[in-house]
Coordinates of C-alpha atoms and ligand atoms in Angstrom, one line a residue:
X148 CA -13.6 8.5 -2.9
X149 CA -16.1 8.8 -0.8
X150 CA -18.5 5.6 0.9
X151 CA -20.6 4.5 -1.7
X152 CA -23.0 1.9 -0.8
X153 CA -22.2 -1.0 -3.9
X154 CA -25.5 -2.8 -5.4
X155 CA -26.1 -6.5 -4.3
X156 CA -26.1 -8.6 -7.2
X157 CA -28.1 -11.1 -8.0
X158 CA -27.7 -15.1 -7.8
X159 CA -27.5 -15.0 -11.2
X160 CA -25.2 -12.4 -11.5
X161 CA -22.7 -14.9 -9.5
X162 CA -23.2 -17.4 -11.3
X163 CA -22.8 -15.8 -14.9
X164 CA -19.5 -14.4 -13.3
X165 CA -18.1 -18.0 -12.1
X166 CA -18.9 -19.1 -15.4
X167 CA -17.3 -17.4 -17.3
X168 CA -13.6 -17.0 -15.3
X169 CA -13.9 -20.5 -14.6
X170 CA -13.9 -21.1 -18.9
X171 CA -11.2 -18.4 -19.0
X172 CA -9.1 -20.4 -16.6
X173 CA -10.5 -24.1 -18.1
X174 CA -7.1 -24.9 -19.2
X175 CA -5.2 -24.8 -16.6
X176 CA -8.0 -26.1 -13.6
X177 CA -9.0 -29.0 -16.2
X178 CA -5.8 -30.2 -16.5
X179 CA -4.9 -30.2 -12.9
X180 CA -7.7 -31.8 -12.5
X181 CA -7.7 -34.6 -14.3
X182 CA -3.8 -35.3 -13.2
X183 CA -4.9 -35.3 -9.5
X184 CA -7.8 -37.8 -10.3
X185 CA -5.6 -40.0 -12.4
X186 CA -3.6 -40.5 -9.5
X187 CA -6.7 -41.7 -7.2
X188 CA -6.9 -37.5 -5.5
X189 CA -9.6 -35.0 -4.4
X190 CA -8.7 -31.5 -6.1
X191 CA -10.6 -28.5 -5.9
X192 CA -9.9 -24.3 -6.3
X193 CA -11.0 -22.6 -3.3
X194 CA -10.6 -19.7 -1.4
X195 CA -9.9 -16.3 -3.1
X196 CA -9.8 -17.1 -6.5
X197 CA -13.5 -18.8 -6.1
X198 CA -14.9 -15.8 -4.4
X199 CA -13.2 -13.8 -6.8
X200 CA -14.7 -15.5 -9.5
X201 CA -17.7 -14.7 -8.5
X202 CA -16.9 -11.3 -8.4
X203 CA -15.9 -11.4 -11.9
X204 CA -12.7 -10.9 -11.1
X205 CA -9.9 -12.3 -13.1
X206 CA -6.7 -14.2 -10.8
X207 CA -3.7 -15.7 -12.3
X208 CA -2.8 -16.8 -8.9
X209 CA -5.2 -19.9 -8.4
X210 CA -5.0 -21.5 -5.0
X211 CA -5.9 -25.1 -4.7
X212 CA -7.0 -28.0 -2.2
X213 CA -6.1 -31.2 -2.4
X214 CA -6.8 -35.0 0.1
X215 CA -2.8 -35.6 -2.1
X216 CA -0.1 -35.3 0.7
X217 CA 2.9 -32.5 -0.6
X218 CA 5.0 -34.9 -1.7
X219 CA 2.2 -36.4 -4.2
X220 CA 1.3 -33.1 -4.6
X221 CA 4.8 -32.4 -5.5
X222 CA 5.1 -35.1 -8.3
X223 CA 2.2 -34.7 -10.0
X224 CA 3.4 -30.8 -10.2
X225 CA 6.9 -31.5 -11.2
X226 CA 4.8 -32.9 -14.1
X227 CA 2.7 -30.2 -15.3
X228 CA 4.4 -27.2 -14.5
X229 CA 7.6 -25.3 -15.0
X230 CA 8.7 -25.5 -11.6
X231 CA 7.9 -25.7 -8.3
X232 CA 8.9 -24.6 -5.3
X233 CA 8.1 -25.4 -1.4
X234 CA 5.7 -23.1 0.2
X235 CA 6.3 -24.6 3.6
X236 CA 5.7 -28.3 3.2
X237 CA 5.2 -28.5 6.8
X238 CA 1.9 -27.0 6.4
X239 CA 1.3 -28.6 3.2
X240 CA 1.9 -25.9 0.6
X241 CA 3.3 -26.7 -3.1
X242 CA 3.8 -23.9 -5.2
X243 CA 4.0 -24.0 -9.4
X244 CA 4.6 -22.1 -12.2
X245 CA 3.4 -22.8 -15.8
X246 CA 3.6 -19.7 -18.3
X247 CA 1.5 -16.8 -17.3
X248 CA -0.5 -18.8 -14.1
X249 CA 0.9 -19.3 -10.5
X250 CA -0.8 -22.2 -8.9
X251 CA -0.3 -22.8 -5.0
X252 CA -1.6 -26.8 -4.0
X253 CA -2.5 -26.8 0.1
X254 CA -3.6 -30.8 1.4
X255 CA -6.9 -30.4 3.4
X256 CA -6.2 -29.1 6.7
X257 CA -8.1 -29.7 10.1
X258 CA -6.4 -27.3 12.3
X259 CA -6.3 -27.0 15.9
X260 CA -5.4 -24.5 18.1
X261 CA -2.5 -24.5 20.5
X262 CA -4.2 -22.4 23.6
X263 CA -1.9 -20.6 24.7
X264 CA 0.3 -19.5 21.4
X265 CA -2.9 -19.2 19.3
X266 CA -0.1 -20.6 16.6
X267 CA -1.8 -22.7 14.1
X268 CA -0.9 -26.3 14.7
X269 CA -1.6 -28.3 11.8
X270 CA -2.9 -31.3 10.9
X271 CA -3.8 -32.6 7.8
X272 CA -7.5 -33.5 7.2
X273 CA -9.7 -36.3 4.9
X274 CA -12.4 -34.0 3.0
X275 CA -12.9 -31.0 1.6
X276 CA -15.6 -30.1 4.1
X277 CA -13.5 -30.4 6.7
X278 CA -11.0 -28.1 5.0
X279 CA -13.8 -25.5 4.6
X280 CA -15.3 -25.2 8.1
X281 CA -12.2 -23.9 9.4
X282 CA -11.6 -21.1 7.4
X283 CA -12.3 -17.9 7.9
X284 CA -15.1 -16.1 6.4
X285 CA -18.3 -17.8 3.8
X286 CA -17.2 -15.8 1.0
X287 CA -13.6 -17.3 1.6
X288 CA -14.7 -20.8 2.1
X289 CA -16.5 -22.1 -1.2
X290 CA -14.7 -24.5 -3.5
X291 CA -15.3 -25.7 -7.2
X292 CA -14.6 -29.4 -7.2
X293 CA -12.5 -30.6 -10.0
X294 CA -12.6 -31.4 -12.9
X295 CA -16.0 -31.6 -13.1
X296 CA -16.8 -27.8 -12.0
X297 CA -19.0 -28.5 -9.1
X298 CA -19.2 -25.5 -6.9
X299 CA -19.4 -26.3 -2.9
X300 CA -20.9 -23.8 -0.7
X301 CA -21.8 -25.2 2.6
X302 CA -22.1 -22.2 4.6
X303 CA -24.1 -19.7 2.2
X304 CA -21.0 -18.0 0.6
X305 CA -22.8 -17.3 -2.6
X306 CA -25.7 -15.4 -0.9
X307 CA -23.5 -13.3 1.4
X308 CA -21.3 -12.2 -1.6
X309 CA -24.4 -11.4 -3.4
X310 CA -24.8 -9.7 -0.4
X311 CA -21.7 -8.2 0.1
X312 CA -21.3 -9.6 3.6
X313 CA -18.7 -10.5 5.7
X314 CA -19.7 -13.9 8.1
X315 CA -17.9 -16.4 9.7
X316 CA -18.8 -20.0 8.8
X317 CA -19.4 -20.8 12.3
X318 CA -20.0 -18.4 15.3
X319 CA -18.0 -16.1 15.4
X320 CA -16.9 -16.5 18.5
X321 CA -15.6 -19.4 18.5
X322 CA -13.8 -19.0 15.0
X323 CA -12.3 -15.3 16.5
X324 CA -11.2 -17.4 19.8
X325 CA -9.5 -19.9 17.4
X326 CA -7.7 -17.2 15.9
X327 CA -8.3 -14.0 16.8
X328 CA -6.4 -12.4 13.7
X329 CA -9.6 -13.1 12.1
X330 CA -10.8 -9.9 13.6
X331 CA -8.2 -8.0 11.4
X332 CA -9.2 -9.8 8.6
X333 CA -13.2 -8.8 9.0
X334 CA -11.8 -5.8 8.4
X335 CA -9.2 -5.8 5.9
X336 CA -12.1 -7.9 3.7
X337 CA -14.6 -5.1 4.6
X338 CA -12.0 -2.6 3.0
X339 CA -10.8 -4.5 0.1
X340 CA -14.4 -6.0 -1.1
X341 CA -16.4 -2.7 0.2
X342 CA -18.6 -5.5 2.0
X343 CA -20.3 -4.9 5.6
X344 CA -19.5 -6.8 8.2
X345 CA -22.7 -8.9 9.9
X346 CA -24.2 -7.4 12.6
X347 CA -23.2 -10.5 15.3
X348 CA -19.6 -10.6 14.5
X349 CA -18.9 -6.7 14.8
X350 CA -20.5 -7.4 18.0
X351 CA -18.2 -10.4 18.8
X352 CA -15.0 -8.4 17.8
X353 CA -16.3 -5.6 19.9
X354 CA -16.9 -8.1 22.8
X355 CA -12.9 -10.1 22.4
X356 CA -11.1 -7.3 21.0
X357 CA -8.3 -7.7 24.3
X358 CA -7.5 -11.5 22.3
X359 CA -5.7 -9.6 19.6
X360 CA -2.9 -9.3 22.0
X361 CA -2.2 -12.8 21.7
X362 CA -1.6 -12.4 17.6
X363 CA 2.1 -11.7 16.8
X364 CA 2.7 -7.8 15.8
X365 CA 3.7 -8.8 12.1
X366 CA 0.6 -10.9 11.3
X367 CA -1.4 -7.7 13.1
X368 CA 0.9 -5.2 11.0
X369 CA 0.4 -7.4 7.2
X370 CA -3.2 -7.4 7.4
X371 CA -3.1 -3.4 8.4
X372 CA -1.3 -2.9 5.3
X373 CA -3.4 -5.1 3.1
X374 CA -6.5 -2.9 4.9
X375 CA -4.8 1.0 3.9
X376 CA -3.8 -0.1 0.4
X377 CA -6.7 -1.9 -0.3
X378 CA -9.9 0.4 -2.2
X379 CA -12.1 0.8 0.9
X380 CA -9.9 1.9 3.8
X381 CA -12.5 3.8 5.9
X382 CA -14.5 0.9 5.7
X383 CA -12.1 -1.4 7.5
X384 CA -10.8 1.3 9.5
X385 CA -14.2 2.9 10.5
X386 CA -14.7 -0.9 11.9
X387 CA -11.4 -1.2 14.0
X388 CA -12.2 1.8 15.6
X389 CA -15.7 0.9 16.8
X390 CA -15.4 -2.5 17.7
X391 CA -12.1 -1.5 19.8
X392 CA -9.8 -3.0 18.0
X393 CA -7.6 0.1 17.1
X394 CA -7.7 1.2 20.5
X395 CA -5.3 -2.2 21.0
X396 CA -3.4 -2.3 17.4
X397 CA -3.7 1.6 16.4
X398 CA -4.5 3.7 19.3
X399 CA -3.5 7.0 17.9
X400 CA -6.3 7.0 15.1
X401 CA -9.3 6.4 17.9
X402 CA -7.0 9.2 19.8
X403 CA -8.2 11.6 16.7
X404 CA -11.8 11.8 18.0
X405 CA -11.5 14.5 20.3
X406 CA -14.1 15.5 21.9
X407 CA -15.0 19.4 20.7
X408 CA -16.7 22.0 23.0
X409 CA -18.7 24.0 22.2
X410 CA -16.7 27.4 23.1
X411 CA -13.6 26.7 21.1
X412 CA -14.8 25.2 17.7
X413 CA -12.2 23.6 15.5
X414 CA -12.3 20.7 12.6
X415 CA -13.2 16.9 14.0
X416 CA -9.4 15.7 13.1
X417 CA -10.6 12.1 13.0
X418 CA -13.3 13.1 10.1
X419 CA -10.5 15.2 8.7
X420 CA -8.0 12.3 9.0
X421 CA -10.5 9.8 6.6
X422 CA -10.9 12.7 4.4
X423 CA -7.0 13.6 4.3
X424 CA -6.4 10.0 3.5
X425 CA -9.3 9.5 0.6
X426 CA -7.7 12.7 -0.7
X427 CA -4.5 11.1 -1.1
X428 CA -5.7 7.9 -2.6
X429 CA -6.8 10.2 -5.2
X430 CA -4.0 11.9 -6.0
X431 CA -1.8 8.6 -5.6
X432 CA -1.5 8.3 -9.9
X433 CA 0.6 11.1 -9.5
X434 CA 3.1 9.6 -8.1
X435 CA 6.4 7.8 -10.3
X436 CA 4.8 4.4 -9.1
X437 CA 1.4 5.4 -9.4
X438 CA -0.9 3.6 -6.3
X439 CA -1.8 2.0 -4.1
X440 CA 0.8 3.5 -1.9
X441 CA 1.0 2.5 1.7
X442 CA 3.9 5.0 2.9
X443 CA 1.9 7.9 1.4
X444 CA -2.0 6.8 2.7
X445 CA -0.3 5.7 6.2
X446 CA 1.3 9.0 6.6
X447 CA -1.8 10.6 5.7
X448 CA -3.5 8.3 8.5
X449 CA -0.9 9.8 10.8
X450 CA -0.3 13.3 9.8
X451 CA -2.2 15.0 12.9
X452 CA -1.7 11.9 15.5
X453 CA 0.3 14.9 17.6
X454 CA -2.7 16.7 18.1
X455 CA -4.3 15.3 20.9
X456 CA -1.1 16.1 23.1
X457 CA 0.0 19.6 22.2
X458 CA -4.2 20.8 22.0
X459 CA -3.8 24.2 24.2
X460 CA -7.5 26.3 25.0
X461 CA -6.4 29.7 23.9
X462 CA -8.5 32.5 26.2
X463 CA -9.9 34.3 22.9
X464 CA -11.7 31.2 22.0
X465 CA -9.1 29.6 19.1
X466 CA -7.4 26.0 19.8
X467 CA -3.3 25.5 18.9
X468 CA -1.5 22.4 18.3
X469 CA 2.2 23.8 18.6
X470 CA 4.4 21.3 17.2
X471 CA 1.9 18.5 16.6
X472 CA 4.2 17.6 13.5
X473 CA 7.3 16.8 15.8
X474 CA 5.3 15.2 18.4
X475 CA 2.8 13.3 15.8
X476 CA 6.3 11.8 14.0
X477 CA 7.8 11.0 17.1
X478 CA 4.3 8.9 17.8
X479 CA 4.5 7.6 14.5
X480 CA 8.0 6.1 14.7
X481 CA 7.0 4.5 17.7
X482 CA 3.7 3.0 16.7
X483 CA 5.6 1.7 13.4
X484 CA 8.1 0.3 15.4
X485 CA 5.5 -1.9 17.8
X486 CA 4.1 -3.2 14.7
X487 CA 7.8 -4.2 13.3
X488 CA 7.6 -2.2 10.5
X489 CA 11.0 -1.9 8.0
X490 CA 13.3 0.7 9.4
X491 CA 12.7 2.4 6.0
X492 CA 9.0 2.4 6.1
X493 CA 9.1 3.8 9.6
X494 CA 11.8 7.0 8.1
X495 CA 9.6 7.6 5.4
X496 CA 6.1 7.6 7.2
X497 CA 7.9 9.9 10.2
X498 CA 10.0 12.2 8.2
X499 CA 6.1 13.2 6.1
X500 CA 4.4 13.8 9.1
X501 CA 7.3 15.8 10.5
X502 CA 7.4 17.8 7.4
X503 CA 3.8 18.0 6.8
X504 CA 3.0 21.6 7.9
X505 CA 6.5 22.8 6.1
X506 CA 5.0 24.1 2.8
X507 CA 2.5 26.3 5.3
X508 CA 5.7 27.7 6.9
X509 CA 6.4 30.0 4.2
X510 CA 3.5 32.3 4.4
X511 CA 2.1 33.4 1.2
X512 CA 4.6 35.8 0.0
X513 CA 6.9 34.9 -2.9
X514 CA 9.4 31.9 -1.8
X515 CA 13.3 32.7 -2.3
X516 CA 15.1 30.2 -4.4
X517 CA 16.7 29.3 -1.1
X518 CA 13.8 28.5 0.5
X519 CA 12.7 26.4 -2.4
X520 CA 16.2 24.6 -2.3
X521 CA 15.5 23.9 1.5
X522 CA 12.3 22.4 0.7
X523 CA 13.6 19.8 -1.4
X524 CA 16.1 18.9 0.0
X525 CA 14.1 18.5 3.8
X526 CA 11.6 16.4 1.7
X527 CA 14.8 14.5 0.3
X528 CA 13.6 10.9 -1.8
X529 CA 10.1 11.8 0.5
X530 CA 9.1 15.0 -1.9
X531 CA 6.4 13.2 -4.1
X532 CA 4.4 12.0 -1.5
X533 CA 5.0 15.6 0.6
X534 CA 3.3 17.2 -2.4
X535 CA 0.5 14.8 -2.3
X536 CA 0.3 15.1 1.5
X537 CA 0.6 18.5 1.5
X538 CA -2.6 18.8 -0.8
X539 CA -4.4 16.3 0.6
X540 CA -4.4 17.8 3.7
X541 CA -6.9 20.9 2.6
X542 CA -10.2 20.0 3.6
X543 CA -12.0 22.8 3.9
X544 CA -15.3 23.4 2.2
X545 CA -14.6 26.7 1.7
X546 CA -13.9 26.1 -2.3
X547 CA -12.0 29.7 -2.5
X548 CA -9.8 28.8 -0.3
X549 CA -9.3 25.2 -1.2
X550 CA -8.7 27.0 -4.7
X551 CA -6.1 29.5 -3.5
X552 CA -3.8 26.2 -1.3
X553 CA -3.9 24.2 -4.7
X554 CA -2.8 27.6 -7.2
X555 CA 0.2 28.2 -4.8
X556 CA 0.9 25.0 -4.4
X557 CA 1.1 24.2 -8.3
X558 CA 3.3 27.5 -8.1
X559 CA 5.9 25.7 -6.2
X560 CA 6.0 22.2 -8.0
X561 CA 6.7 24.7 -11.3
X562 CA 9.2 26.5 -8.8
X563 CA 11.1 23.8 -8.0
X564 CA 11.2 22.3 -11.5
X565 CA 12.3 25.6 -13.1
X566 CA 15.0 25.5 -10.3
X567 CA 15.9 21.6 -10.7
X568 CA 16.3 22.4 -14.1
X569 CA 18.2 25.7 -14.3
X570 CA 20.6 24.0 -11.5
X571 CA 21.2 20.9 -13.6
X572 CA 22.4 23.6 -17.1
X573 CA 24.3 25.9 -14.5
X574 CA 26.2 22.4 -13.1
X575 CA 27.2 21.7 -16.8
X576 CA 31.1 21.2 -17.6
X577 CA 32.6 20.1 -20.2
X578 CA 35.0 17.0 -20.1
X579 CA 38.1 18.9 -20.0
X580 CA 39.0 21.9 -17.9
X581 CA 41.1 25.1 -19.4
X582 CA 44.4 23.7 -17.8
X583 CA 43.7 20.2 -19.3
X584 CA 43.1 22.1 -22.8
X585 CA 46.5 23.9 -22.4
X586 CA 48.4 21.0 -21.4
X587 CA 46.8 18.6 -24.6
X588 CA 47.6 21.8 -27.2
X589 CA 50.1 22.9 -25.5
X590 CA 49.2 26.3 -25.6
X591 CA 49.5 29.4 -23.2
X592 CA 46.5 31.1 -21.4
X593 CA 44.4 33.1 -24.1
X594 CA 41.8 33.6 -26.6
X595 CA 42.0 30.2 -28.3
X596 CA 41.9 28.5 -24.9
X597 CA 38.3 29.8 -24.3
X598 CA 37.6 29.0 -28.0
X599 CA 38.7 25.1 -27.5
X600 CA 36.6 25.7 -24.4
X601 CA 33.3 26.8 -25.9
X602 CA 33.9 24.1 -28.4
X603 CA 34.1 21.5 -26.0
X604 CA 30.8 22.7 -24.4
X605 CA 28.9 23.0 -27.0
X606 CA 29.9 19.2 -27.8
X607 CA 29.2 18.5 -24.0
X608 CA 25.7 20.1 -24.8
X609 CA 24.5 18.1 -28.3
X610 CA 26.2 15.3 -27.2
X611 CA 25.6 14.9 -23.6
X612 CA 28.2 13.7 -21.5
X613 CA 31.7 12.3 -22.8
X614 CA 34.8 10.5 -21.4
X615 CA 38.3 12.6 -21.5
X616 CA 39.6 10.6 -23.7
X617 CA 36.8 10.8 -26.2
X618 CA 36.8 14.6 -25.1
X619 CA 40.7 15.0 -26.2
X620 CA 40.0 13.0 -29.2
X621 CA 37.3 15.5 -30.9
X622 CA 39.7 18.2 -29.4
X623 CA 42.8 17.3 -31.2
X624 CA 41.0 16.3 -34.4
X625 CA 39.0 20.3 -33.9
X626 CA 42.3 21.7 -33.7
X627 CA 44.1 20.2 -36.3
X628 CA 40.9 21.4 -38.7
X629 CA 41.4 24.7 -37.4
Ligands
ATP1911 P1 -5.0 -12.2 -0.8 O1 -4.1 -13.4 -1.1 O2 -5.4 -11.3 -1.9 O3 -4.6 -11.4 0.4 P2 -6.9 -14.3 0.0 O4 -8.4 -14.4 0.0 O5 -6.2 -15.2 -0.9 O6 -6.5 -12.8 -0.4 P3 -5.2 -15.2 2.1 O7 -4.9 -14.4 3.3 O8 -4.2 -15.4 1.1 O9 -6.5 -14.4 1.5 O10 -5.9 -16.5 2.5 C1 -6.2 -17.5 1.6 C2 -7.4 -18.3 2.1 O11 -7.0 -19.1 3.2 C3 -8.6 -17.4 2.5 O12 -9.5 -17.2 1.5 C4 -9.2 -18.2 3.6 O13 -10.1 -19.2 3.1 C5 -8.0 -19.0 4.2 N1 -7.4 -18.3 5.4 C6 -6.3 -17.6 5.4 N2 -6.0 -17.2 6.7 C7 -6.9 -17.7 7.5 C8 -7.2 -17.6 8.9 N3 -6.4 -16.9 9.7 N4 -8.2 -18.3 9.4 C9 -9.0 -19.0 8.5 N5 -8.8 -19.1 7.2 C10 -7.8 -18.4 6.7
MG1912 MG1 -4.0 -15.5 -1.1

């Protein structure tokens, strides 16, 4: 996938897109509607589902704003819907089902900031206006007033989504020094809507990119994720890394950019990194779950993170990076572990980069069967994504090459199914053992032991697996046929 610059679309583009997913979801906003106004409130979608609208986008998952406190909010819910459930009334949040759609109801907000935790402290607000200007980005804070359909844009959403650009309501400074997360979401935006990010706040995350210490490691580590899974992961990523940012959440990827002399020449591992993980997004519908995957792209992100530390100058010119794979997975578990990742996120992204230079190990020759069965089992419940690591991770531009990794790579994916599968038929009993046929017949060691034997494996074959007493049933009633 490489960087694509998308069109702008026009006004009317926008507005031909609102119109019509705001028909498509007519039921459901119309009626909410009108309940909140019968009871004397203010309701109005906003957020994602309007900018996704505009997109032409469809959203089951419609997020509303409401001047109802939660517990009117609640009732009038209780009501329509299925069922609801509490989002965290403290800051306001009713959640509801009804059939296919998933509604969540938020009363205006006016937040204020306590200084030193940089923890939201909320308050709730008295218009919808006042609920916009504190959120984070235009594109994120336009509303369509309810019932009557009324879009509000106060701070020119609709023309930087036409756009495609990435502006904070306010300046950014101030909005970034309100919450400085917001810097991680310019960028996880810029990589899930392919959108650039304006000019003055890439230069005001550049200029407070030391606040993000201040942002707890989980709300740094959920918006990382959302920014590798989402479509446009160079974009978001090409941004952390120059405004500084990774250098305080990610170090190891700015780490990548070695500087390369002109006497020993060897691959820019940063370029190559982007590349390996592009490469992997494509192959991702290989895998049983299909993608986006985030243990297989973030591996890829890390693969060569050892290389900076083990680069040796070797006097006839070359570069080495002995044991970058231990060293880079060592990194890795430690990086995942600042950012409070799950204990099993942090085995599975370690143990690929450890084994990501195994399948190279082998030379070219012919692999034994042992060597196969080593393989797999190293790679252990990590083997899908190791094959798609392991091919992503050609980049060269020589095509012959590149053609001759993927031939004998194929070779040992049909290796190890031949094997798998061989293994599985060799493993094959039947249900009852020769002493267990002896002791049910009642017959001494000989040929019509191994008959009652074959008999039984054959059944174990058509049939598939069978219980022993099933197994004795079929063998008695064989017998007495006999
Ligand atoms: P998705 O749910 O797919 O991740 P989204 O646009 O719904 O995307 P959320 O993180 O769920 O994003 O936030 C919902 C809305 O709340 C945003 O559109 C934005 O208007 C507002 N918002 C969320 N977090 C912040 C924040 N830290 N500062 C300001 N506004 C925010
Ligand atoms: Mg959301």
């Amino acid at each position: 996938m490489s960087e694509t610059e998308l069109p702008s679309l026009t006004i009317a583009d926008v507005q031909r897109s609102v119109t019509a997913e705001l028909d498509r979801i007519g039921p459901v906003i119309d009626e909410l509607g009108a309940l909140f106004a019968e009871a004397g409130h203010e309701l109005a979608l906003v957020g994602g589902p309007v900018r996704d609208a505009m997109l032409g986008r469809q959203h089951n998952d419609l997020d509303f704003t409401t001047s109802a406190r939660p517990d009117d909010t609640e009732r009038i819910l209780k009501k329509w819907g299925d069922g609801t459930w509490d989002m965290g009334r403290d800051f306001g949040t009713i959640g509801c089902r009804k059939g296919p759609w998933q509604v969540e109801v938020t009363t205006y907000r006016s937040e204020t900031y306590d200084p030193a935790s940089r923890n939201p402290d909320v308050s709730f607000g008295d218009s919808l206006a006042g609920d916009l200007v504190r959120r984070d980005f235009t594109v994120n804070a336009m509303a369509v007033r309810l019932p009557g359909r009324e879009v509000v844009d106060l701070y020119g959403g609709v023309v930087d989504l036409a756009t495609r650009v990435i502006r904070t309501p306010g300046t950014p400074e101030s909005s970034f020094s309100d919450d400085p997360l917001r810097m991680m979401r310019a960028a996880r935006f810029a990589a899930q809507l392919g959108f650039d990010v304006a000019p003055e706040v890439v230069a005001a995350m550049t200029e407070m990119a030391d606040r993000i210490a201040i942002i707890s490691a989980e709300r740094v580590r959920d918006e990382l994720v959302k920014l590798v899974t989402a479509p446009y992961p160079r974009k978001g990523l090409t941004l952390l890394v120059d405004t500084g940012l990774a250098e305080r959440v990610l170090p190891e990827l700015p780490a990548l950019q070695l500087e390369r002399d002109e006497h020993h020449r060897h691959k820019d591992v940063y370029e190559h990194t982007l590349t390996v993980l592009e490469q992997t997004m494509d192959l991702e519908k290989r895998l049983p779950g299909g993608g986006p995957d985030f243990v297989a792209r973030f591996a890829a992100l890390m693969h060569d993170v050892g290389k900076p530390r083990t680069r040796r100058f070797v006097d006839d010119g070359t570069v080495t990076f002995h044991h970058h794979d231990v060293v880079g997975a060592k990194l890795t578990r430690k990086r995942m572990q600042a950012l409070k990742f799950s204990n099993a996120d942090i085995d599975a992204v370690a143990h690929l980069v450890e084994l990501h230079l195994r399948f190279h190990g082998y030379g070219s020759g012919e692999w034994t069967d042992s060597a196969v069965r080593r393989y797999v089992r190293d790679a252990g419940d990590q083997l899908d994504r190791l094959h798609l690591l392991t091919r992503a991770d050609c980049t060269t531009r020589n095509r012959r090459k590149a053609e001759r990794l993927w031939r004998t790579y194929d070779a040992l994916e049909e290796r190890i199914d031949r094997l798998a599968a061989d293994e599985e038929l060799a493993a094959l009993r039947p249900a009852l053992d020769g002493n267990q046929i002896m002791a049910i017949l009642d017959l001494p060691p000989g040929r019509q032991v191994g008959e009652a034997y074959r008999f039984l494996m054959e059944l174990r074959l058509d049939e598939g697996p069978l219980s022993e007493e099933d197994a004795e049933a079929r063998l008695r009633e064989w017998w007495a046929s006999r």
